[in-house]
mmCIF file with all atom_site columns, C-alpha atoms in Angstrom:
data_model
loop_
_atom_site.group_PDB
_atom_site.id
_atom_site.type_symbol
_atom_site.label_atom_id
_atom_site.label_alt_id
_atom_site.label_comp_id
_atom_site.label_asym_id
_atom_site.label_entity_id
_atom_site.label_seq_id
_atom_site.pdbx_PDB_ins_code
_atom_site.Cartn_x
_atom_site.Cartn_y
_atom_site.Cartn_z
_atom_site.occupancy
_atom_site.B_iso_or_equiv
_atom_site.pdbx_formal_charge
_atom_site.auth_seq_id
_atom_site.auth_comp_id
_atom_site.auth_asym_id
_atom_site.auth_atom_id
_atom_site.pdbx_PDB_model_num
ATOM 1   C CA . MET Z 1 1   ? 0.000   0.000  0.000   1.00 0.00 ? 267 MET Z CA 1
ATOM 2   C CA . THR Z 1 2   ? 1.329   3.414  -0.992  1.00 0.00 ? 268 THR Z CA 1
ATOM 3   C CA . SER Z 1 3   ? 0.961   6.417  1.318   1.00 0.00 ? 269 SER Z CA 1
ATOM 4   C CA . ILE Z 1 4   ? -1.514  9.089  0.260   1.00 0.00 ? 270 ILE Z CA 1
ATOM 5   C CA . LYS Z 1 5   ? 1.320   11.614 0.695   1.00 0.00 ? 271 LYS Z CA 1
ATOM 6   C CA . GLU Z 1 6   ? 2.825   10.306 -2.564  1.00 0.00 ? 272 GLU Z CA 1
ATOM 7   C CA . ILE Z 1 7   ? 0.144   12.264 -4.447  1.00 0.00 ? 273 ILE Z CA 1
ATOM 8   C CA . GLU Z 1 8   ? 1.454   15.670 -5.491  1.00 0.00 ? 274 GLU Z CA 1
ATOM 9   C CA . GLY Z 1 9   ? -0.239  18.353 -3.393  1.00 0.00 ? 275 GLY Z CA 1
ATOM 10  C CA . ILE Z 1 10  ? -1.136  16.140 -0.421  1.00 0.00 ? 276 ILE Z CA 1
ATOM 11  C CA . GLY Z 1 11  ? 0.982   17.203 2.512   1.00 0.00 ? 277 GLY Z CA 1
ATOM 12  C CA . PRO Z 1 12  ? 0.610   16.426 6.215   1.00 0.00 ? 278 PRO Z CA 1
ATOM 13  C CA . THR Z 1 13  ? -2.508  18.569 6.736   1.00 0.00 ? 279 THR Z CA 1
ATOM 14  C CA . TYR Z 1 14  ? -4.499  17.121 3.830   1.00 0.00 ? 280 TYR Z CA 1
ATOM 15  C CA . ALA Z 1 15  ? -3.214  13.621 4.620   1.00 0.00 ? 281 ALA Z CA 1
ATOM 16  C CA . SER Z 1 16  ? -4.522  13.997 8.170   1.00 0.00 ? 282 SER Z CA 1
ATOM 17  C CA . GLN Z 1 17  ? -7.935  15.169 6.946   1.00 0.00 ? 283 GLN Z CA 1
ATOM 18  C CA . LEU Z 1 18  ? -8.135  12.278 4.489   1.00 0.00 ? 284 LEU Z CA 1
ATOM 19  C CA . ALA Z 1 19  ? -7.030  9.808  7.185   1.00 0.00 ? 285 ALA Z CA 1
ATOM 20  C CA . GLU Z 1 20  ? -9.832  11.026 9.457   1.00 0.00 ? 286 GLU Z CA 1
ATOM 21  C CA . ALA Z 1 21  ? -12.194 10.112 6.615   1.00 0.00 ? 287 ALA Z CA 1
ATOM 22  C CA . GLY Z 1 22  ? -10.620 6.645  6.339   1.00 0.00 ? 288 GLY Z CA 1
ATOM 23  C CA . VAL Z 1 23  ? -8.313  7.226  3.361   1.00 0.00 ? 289 VAL Z CA 1
ATOM 24  C CA . ARG Z 1 24  ? -4.627  6.653  4.091   1.00 0.00 ? 290 ARG Z CA 1
ATOM 25  C CA . THR Z 1 25  ? -3.337  5.100  0.870   1.00 0.00 ? 291 THR Z CA 1
ATOM 26  C CA . ILE Z 1 26  ? -3.395  5.798  -2.840  1.00 0.00 ? 292 ILE Z CA 1
ATOM 27  C CA . GLU Z 1 27  ? -5.250  2.530  -3.327  1.00 0.00 ? 293 GLU Z CA 1
ATOM 28  C CA . GLN Z 1 28  ? -7.997  3.634  -0.899  1.00 0.00 ? 294 GLN Z CA 1
ATOM 29  C CA . LEU Z 1 29  ? -8.246  7.000  -2.658  1.00 0.00 ? 295 LEU Z CA 1
ATOM 30  C CA . ARG Z 1 30  ? -8.677  5.248  -6.018  1.00 0.00 ? 296 ARG Z CA 1
ATOM 31  C CA . GLU Z 1 31  ? -11.398 3.028  -4.571  1.00 0.00 ? 297 GLU Z CA 1
ATOM 32  C CA . VAL Z 1 32  ? -13.354 5.772  -2.785  1.00 0.00 ? 298 VAL Z CA 1
ATOM 33  C CA . GLY Z 1 33  ? -12.740 8.354  -5.505  1.00 0.00 ? 299 GLY Z CA 1
ATOM 34  C CA . ALA Z 1 34  ? -13.833 6.079  -8.351  1.00 0.00 ? 300 ALA Z CA 1
ATOM 35  C CA . THR Z 1 35  ? -17.445 7.320  -8.191  1.00 0.00 ? 301 THR Z CA 1
ATOM 36  C CA . ALA Z 1 36  ? -19.022 10.750 -7.876  1.00 0.00 ? 302 ALA Z CA 1
ATOM 37  C CA . THR Z 1 37  ? -20.860 9.581  -4.746  1.00 0.00 ? 303 THR Z CA 1
ATOM 38  C CA . GLY Z 1 38  ? -17.630 8.377  -3.160  1.00 0.00 ? 304 GLY Z CA 1
ATOM 39  C CA . ARG Z 1 39  ? -15.845 11.636 -3.958  1.00 0.00 ? 305 ARG Z CA 1
ATOM 40  C CA . MET Z 1 40  ? -18.737 13.675 -2.563  1.00 0.00 ? 306 MET Z CA 1
ATOM 41  C CA . ARG Z 1 41  ? -18.760 11.646 0.652   1.00 0.00 ? 307 ARG Z CA 1
ATOM 42  C CA . LEU Z 1 42  ? -14.977 11.889 1.016   1.00 0.00 ? 308 LEU Z CA 1
ATOM 43  C CA . ALA Z 1 43  ? -15.000 15.644 0.382   1.00 0.00 ? 309 ALA Z CA 1
ATOM 44  C CA . ASP Z 1 44  ? -17.661 16.069 3.056   1.00 0.00 ? 310 ASP Z CA 1
ATOM 45  C CA . GLU Z 1 45  ? -15.962 13.830 5.637   1.00 0.00 ? 311 GLU Z CA 1
ATOM 46  C CA . ALA Z 1 46  ? -12.480 15.250 5.000   1.00 0.00 ? 312 ALA Z CA 1
ATOM 47  C CA . ARG Z 1 47  ? -13.749 18.847 4.782   1.00 0.00 ? 313 ARG Z CA 1
ATOM 48  C CA . LEU Z 1 48  ? -12.185 19.309 1.343   1.00 0.00 ? 314 LEU Z CA 1
ATOM 49  C CA . GLY Z 1 49  ? -13.490 20.412 -2.043  1.00 0.00 ? 315 GLY Z CA 1
ATOM 50  C CA . GLU Z 1 50  ? -14.896 17.819 -4.436  1.00 0.00 ? 316 GLU Z CA 1
ATOM 51  C CA . GLU Z 1 51  ? -12.800 19.228 -7.297  1.00 0.00 ? 317 GLU Z CA 1
ATOM 52  C CA . GLN Z 1 52  ? -9.626  18.758 -5.234  1.00 0.00 ? 318 GLN Z CA 1
ATOM 53  C CA . ILE Z 1 53  ? -10.605 15.158 -4.428  1.00 0.00 ? 319 ILE Z CA 1
ATOM 54  C CA . LEU Z 1 54  ? -11.239 14.539 -8.144  1.00 0.00 ? 320 LEU Z CA 1
ATOM 55  C CA . GLN Z 1 55  ? -7.839  15.952 -9.130  1.00 0.00 ? 321 GLN Z CA 1
ATOM 56  C CA . TRP Z 1 56  ? -6.063  13.748 -6.574  1.00 0.00 ? 322 TRP Z CA 1
ATOM 57  C CA . THR Z 1 57  ? -8.112  10.741 -7.705  1.00 0.00 ? 323 THR Z CA 1
ATOM 58  C CA . HIS Z 1 58  ? -7.025  11.384 -11.292 1.00 0.00 ? 324 HIS Z CA 1
ATOM 59  C CA . GLN Z 1 59  ? -3.385  11.434 -10.190 1.00 0.00 ? 325 GLN Z CA 1
ATOM 60  C CA . ALA Z 1 60  ? -3.909  8.199  -8.228  1.00 0.00 ? 326 ALA Z CA 1
ATOM 61  C CA . ASP Z 1 61  ? -5.401  6.632  -11.352 1.00 0.00 ? 327 ASP Z CA 1
ATOM 62  C CA . LEU Z 1 62  ? -2.446  7.596  -13.551 1.00 0.00 ? 328 LEU Z CA 1
ATOM 63  C CA . ILE Z 1 63  ? 0.124   6.352  -11.027 1.00 0.00 ? 329 ILE Z CA 1
ATOM 64  C CA . ARG Z 1 64  ? -1.027  2.799  -11.852 1.00 0.00 ? 330 ARG Z CA 1
ATOM 65  C CA . ILE Z 1 65  ? 1.111   3.069  -14.995 1.00 0.00 ? 331 ILE Z CA 1
ATOM 66  C CA . LYS Z 1 66  ? 4.779   2.158  -14.692 1.00 0.00 ? 332 LYS Z CA 1
ATOM 67  C CA . GLY Z 1 67  ? 6.909   5.259  -15.196 1.00 0.00 ? 333 GLY Z CA 1
ATOM 68  C CA . ILE Z 1 68  ? 4.301   7.732  -13.949 1.00 0.00 ? 334 ILE Z CA 1
ATOM 69  C CA . GLY Z 1 69  ? 5.145   9.244  -10.584 1.00 0.00 ? 335 GLY Z CA 1
ATOM 70  C CA . GLU Z 1 70  ? 3.515   11.970 -8.549  1.00 0.00 ? 336 GLU Z CA 1
ATOM 71  C CA . GLU Z 1 71  ? 4.939   14.988 -10.401 1.00 0.00 ? 337 GLU Z CA 1
ATOM 72  C CA . PHE Z 1 72  ? 4.398   13.555 -13.875 1.00 0.00 ? 338 PHE Z CA 1
ATOM 73  C CA . ALA Z 1 73  ? 0.842   12.542 -12.941 1.00 0.00 ? 339 ALA Z CA 1
ATOM 74  C CA . GLU Z 1 74  ? 0.168   16.144 -11.927 1.00 0.00 ? 340 GLU Z CA 1
ATOM 75  C CA . LEU Z 1 75  ? 1.582   17.403 -15.243 1.00 0.00 ? 341 LEU Z CA 1
ATOM 76  C CA . LEU Z 1 76  ? -0.611  14.973 -17.192 1.00 0.00 ? 342 LEU Z CA 1
ATOM 77  C CA . VAL Z 1 77  ? -3.722  16.090 -15.288 1.00 0.00 ? 343 VAL Z CA 1
ATOM 78  C CA . LYS Z 1 78  ? -2.891  19.739 -15.980 1.00 0.00 ? 344 LYS Z CA 1
ATOM 79  C CA . ALA Z 1 79  ? -2.432  18.825 -19.672 1.00 0.00 ? 345 ALA Z CA 1
ATOM 80  C CA . GLY Z 1 80  ? -5.965  17.419 -19.765 1.00 0.00 ? 346 GLY Z CA 1
ATOM 81  C CA . VAL Z 1 81  ? -4.888  13.774 -19.650 1.00 0.00 ? 347 VAL Z CA 1
ATOM 82  C CA . ALA Z 1 82  ? -6.596  13.099 -16.340 1.00 0.00 ? 348 ALA Z CA 1
ATOM 83  C CA . THR Z 1 83  ? -7.324  9.382  -16.544 1.00 0.00 ? 349 THR Z CA 1
ATOM 84  C CA . VAL Z 1 84  ? -5.824  6.157  -17.812 1.00 0.00 ? 350 VAL Z CA 1
ATOM 85  C CA . PRO Z 1 85  ? -8.430  5.876  -20.631 1.00 0.00 ? 351 PRO Z CA 1
ATOM 86  C CA . LYS Z 1 86  ? -7.615  9.425  -21.790 1.00 0.00 ? 352 LYS Z CA 1
ATOM 87  C CA . LEU Z 1 87  ? -3.937  8.531  -21.917 1.00 0.00 ? 353 LEU Z CA 1
ATOM 88  C CA . ALA Z 1 88  ? -4.748  5.370  -23.884 1.00 0.00 ? 354 ALA Z CA 1
ATOM 89  C CA . TYR Z 1 89  ? -6.096  7.442  -26.783 1.00 0.00 ? 355 TYR Z CA 1
ATOM 90  C CA . ARG Z 1 90  ? -3.270  9.941  -27.019 1.00 0.00 ? 356 ARG Z CA 1
ATOM 91  C CA . ASN Z 1 91  ? -0.608  10.061 -29.721 1.00 0.00 ? 357 ASN Z CA 1
ATOM 92  C CA . ALA Z 1 92  ? 2.837   9.911  -28.095 1.00 0.00 ? 358 ALA Z CA 1
ATOM 93  C CA . GLN Z 1 93  ? 4.446   12.539 -30.350 1.00 0.00 ? 359 GLN Z CA 1
ATOM 94  C CA . ASN Z 1 94  ? 1.598   15.040 -29.912 1.00 0.00 ? 360 ASN Z CA 1
ATOM 95  C CA . LEU Z 1 95  ? 1.475   14.409 -26.163 1.00 0.00 ? 361 LEU Z CA 1
ATOM 96  C CA . TYR Z 1 96  ? 5.219   14.960 -25.919 1.00 0.00 ? 362 TYR Z CA 1
ATOM 97  C CA . MET Z 1 97  ? 4.875   18.349 -27.618 1.00 0.00 ? 363 MET Z CA 1
ATOM 98  C CA . ASP Z 1 98  ? 1.951   19.349 -25.358 1.00 0.00 ? 364 ASP Z CA 1
ATOM 99  C CA . LEU Z 1 99  ? 3.816   18.284 -22.211 1.00 0.00 ? 365 LEU Z CA 1
ATOM 100 C CA . THR Z 1 100 ? 7.004   20.054 -23.293 1.00 0.00 ? 366 THR Z CA 1
ATOM 101 C CA . LEU Z 1 101 ? 5.194   23.369 -23.751 1.00 0.00 ? 367 LEU Z CA 1
ATOM 102 C CA . LEU Z 1 102 ? 3.228   23.016 -20.516 1.00 0.00 ? 368 LEU Z CA 1
ATOM 103 C CA . ASN Z 1 103 ? 6.263   22.020 -18.473 1.00 0.00 ? 369 ASN Z CA 1
ATOM 104 C CA . GLN Z 1 104 ? 8.267   24.964 -19.830 1.00 0.00 ? 370 GLN Z CA 1
ATOM 105 C CA . ARG Z 1 105 ? 5.591   27.182 -18.306 1.00 0.00 ? 371 ARG Z CA 1
ATOM 106 C CA . LEU Z 1 106 ? 4.842   25.291 -15.065 1.00 0.00 ? 372 LEU Z CA 1
ATOM 107 C CA . LYS Z 1 107 ? 8.204   23.599 -14.416 1.00 0.00 ? 373 LYS Z CA 1
ATOM 108 C CA . LEU Z 1 108 ? 6.625   20.584 -12.687 1.00 0.00 ? 374 LEU Z CA 1
ATOM 109 C CA . VAL Z 1 109 ? 9.097   17.899 -13.751 1.00 0.00 ? 375 VAL Z CA 1
ATOM 110 C CA . ARG Z 1 110 ? 12.846  18.010 -14.245 1.00 0.00 ? 376 ARG Z CA 1
ATOM 111 C CA . ARG Z 1 111 ? 12.815  15.457 -17.051 1.00 0.00 ? 377 ARG Z CA 1
ATOM 112 C CA . LEU Z 1 112 ? 10.005  14.645 -19.421 1.00 0.00 ? 378 LEU Z CA 1
ATOM 113 C CA . PRO Z 1 113 ? 9.613   11.089 -20.669 1.00 0.00 ? 379 PRO Z CA 1
ATOM 114 C CA . THR Z 1 114 ? 10.829  10.509 -24.217 1.00 0.00 ? 380 THR Z CA 1
ATOM 115 C CA . VAL Z 1 115 ? 8.392   9.756  -27.022 1.00 0.00 ? 381 VAL Z CA 1
ATOM 116 C CA . VAL Z 1 116 ? 9.347   6.065  -26.739 1.00 0.00 ? 382 VAL Z CA 1
ATOM 117 C CA . GLU Z 1 117 ? 8.632   6.088  -22.983 1.00 0.00 ? 383 GLU Z CA 1
ATOM 118 C CA . LEU Z 1 118 ? 5.284   7.777  -23.641 1.00 0.00 ? 384 LEU Z CA 1
ATOM 119 C CA . GLU Z 1 119 ? 4.480   5.097  -26.224 1.00 0.00 ? 385 GLU Z CA 1
ATOM 120 C CA . ARG Z 1 120 ? 5.107   2.437  -23.544 1.00 0.00 ? 386 ARG Z CA 1
ATOM 121 C CA . MET Z 1 121 ? 2.868   4.276  -21.074 1.00 0.00 ? 387 MET Z CA 1
ATOM 122 C CA . ILE Z 1 122 ? 0.120   4.615  -23.673 1.00 0.00 ? 388 ILE Z CA 1
ATOM 123 C CA . SER Z 1 123 ? 0.409   0.905  -24.434 1.00 0.00 ? 389 SER Z CA 1
ATOM 124 C CA . GLN Z 1 124 ? 0.024   0.076  -20.729 1.00 0.00 ? 390 GLN Z CA 1
ATOM 125 C CA . ALA Z 1 125 ? -2.954  2.434  -20.458 1.00 0.00 ? 391 ALA Z CA 1
ATOM 126 C CA . LYS Z 1 126 ? -4.731  0.556  -23.244 1.00 0.00 ? 392 LYS Z CA 1
ATOM 127 C CA . LYS Z 1 127 ? -4.533  -2.650 -21.175 1.00 0.00 ? 393 LYS Z CA 1
ATOM 128 C CA . LEU Z 1 128 ? -5.790  -1.244 -17.856 1.00 0.00 ? 394 LEU Z CA 1
ATOM 129 C CA . PRO Z 1 129 ? -9.463  -1.102 -16.858 1.00 0.00 ? 395 PRO Z CA 1
ATOM 130 C CA . LYS Z 1 130 ? -11.308 2.176  -16.460 1.00 0.00 ? 396 LYS Z CA 1
ATOM 131 C CA . LEU Z 1 131 ? -11.686 2.985  -12.748 1.00 0.00 ? 397 LEU Z CA 1
ATOM 132 C CA . ILE Z 1 132 ? -12.960 6.563  -12.526 1.00 0.00 ? 398 ILE Z CA 1
ATOM 133 C CA . ARG Z 1 133 ? -16.634 7.281  -13.170 1.00 0.00 ? 399 ARG Z CA 1
ATOM 134 C CA . HIS Z 1 134 ? -17.791 10.873 -13.575 1.00 0.00 ? 400 HIS Z CA 1
#
């Protein structure tokens, strides 16, 4: 089980609020955050915004893919690639260009994956089940 603090943007304060609501791991966040009802309940119990819970859930979803860590997951979400199914339908070359431009502005990751690495991630995404329901 991976600590909830591995999600970019979840520090000790948010982790404590989420823990009070019963969510201590990324796996638990994925499970609870998979449905709108679960996210609404978690937001209420943790005293956090539903949109914030959704963003963290998206990052937790993307982290299932080998090679995607907390910072890169955040960059993907900000690039509009918020879920594994969305990644599955992207073109690696186009995604690389989008991420390069966005990261130049936001400076979220020190090193972007290569086009070949993105192709591997996209291939993995095509094999994983959809978890997040909106």
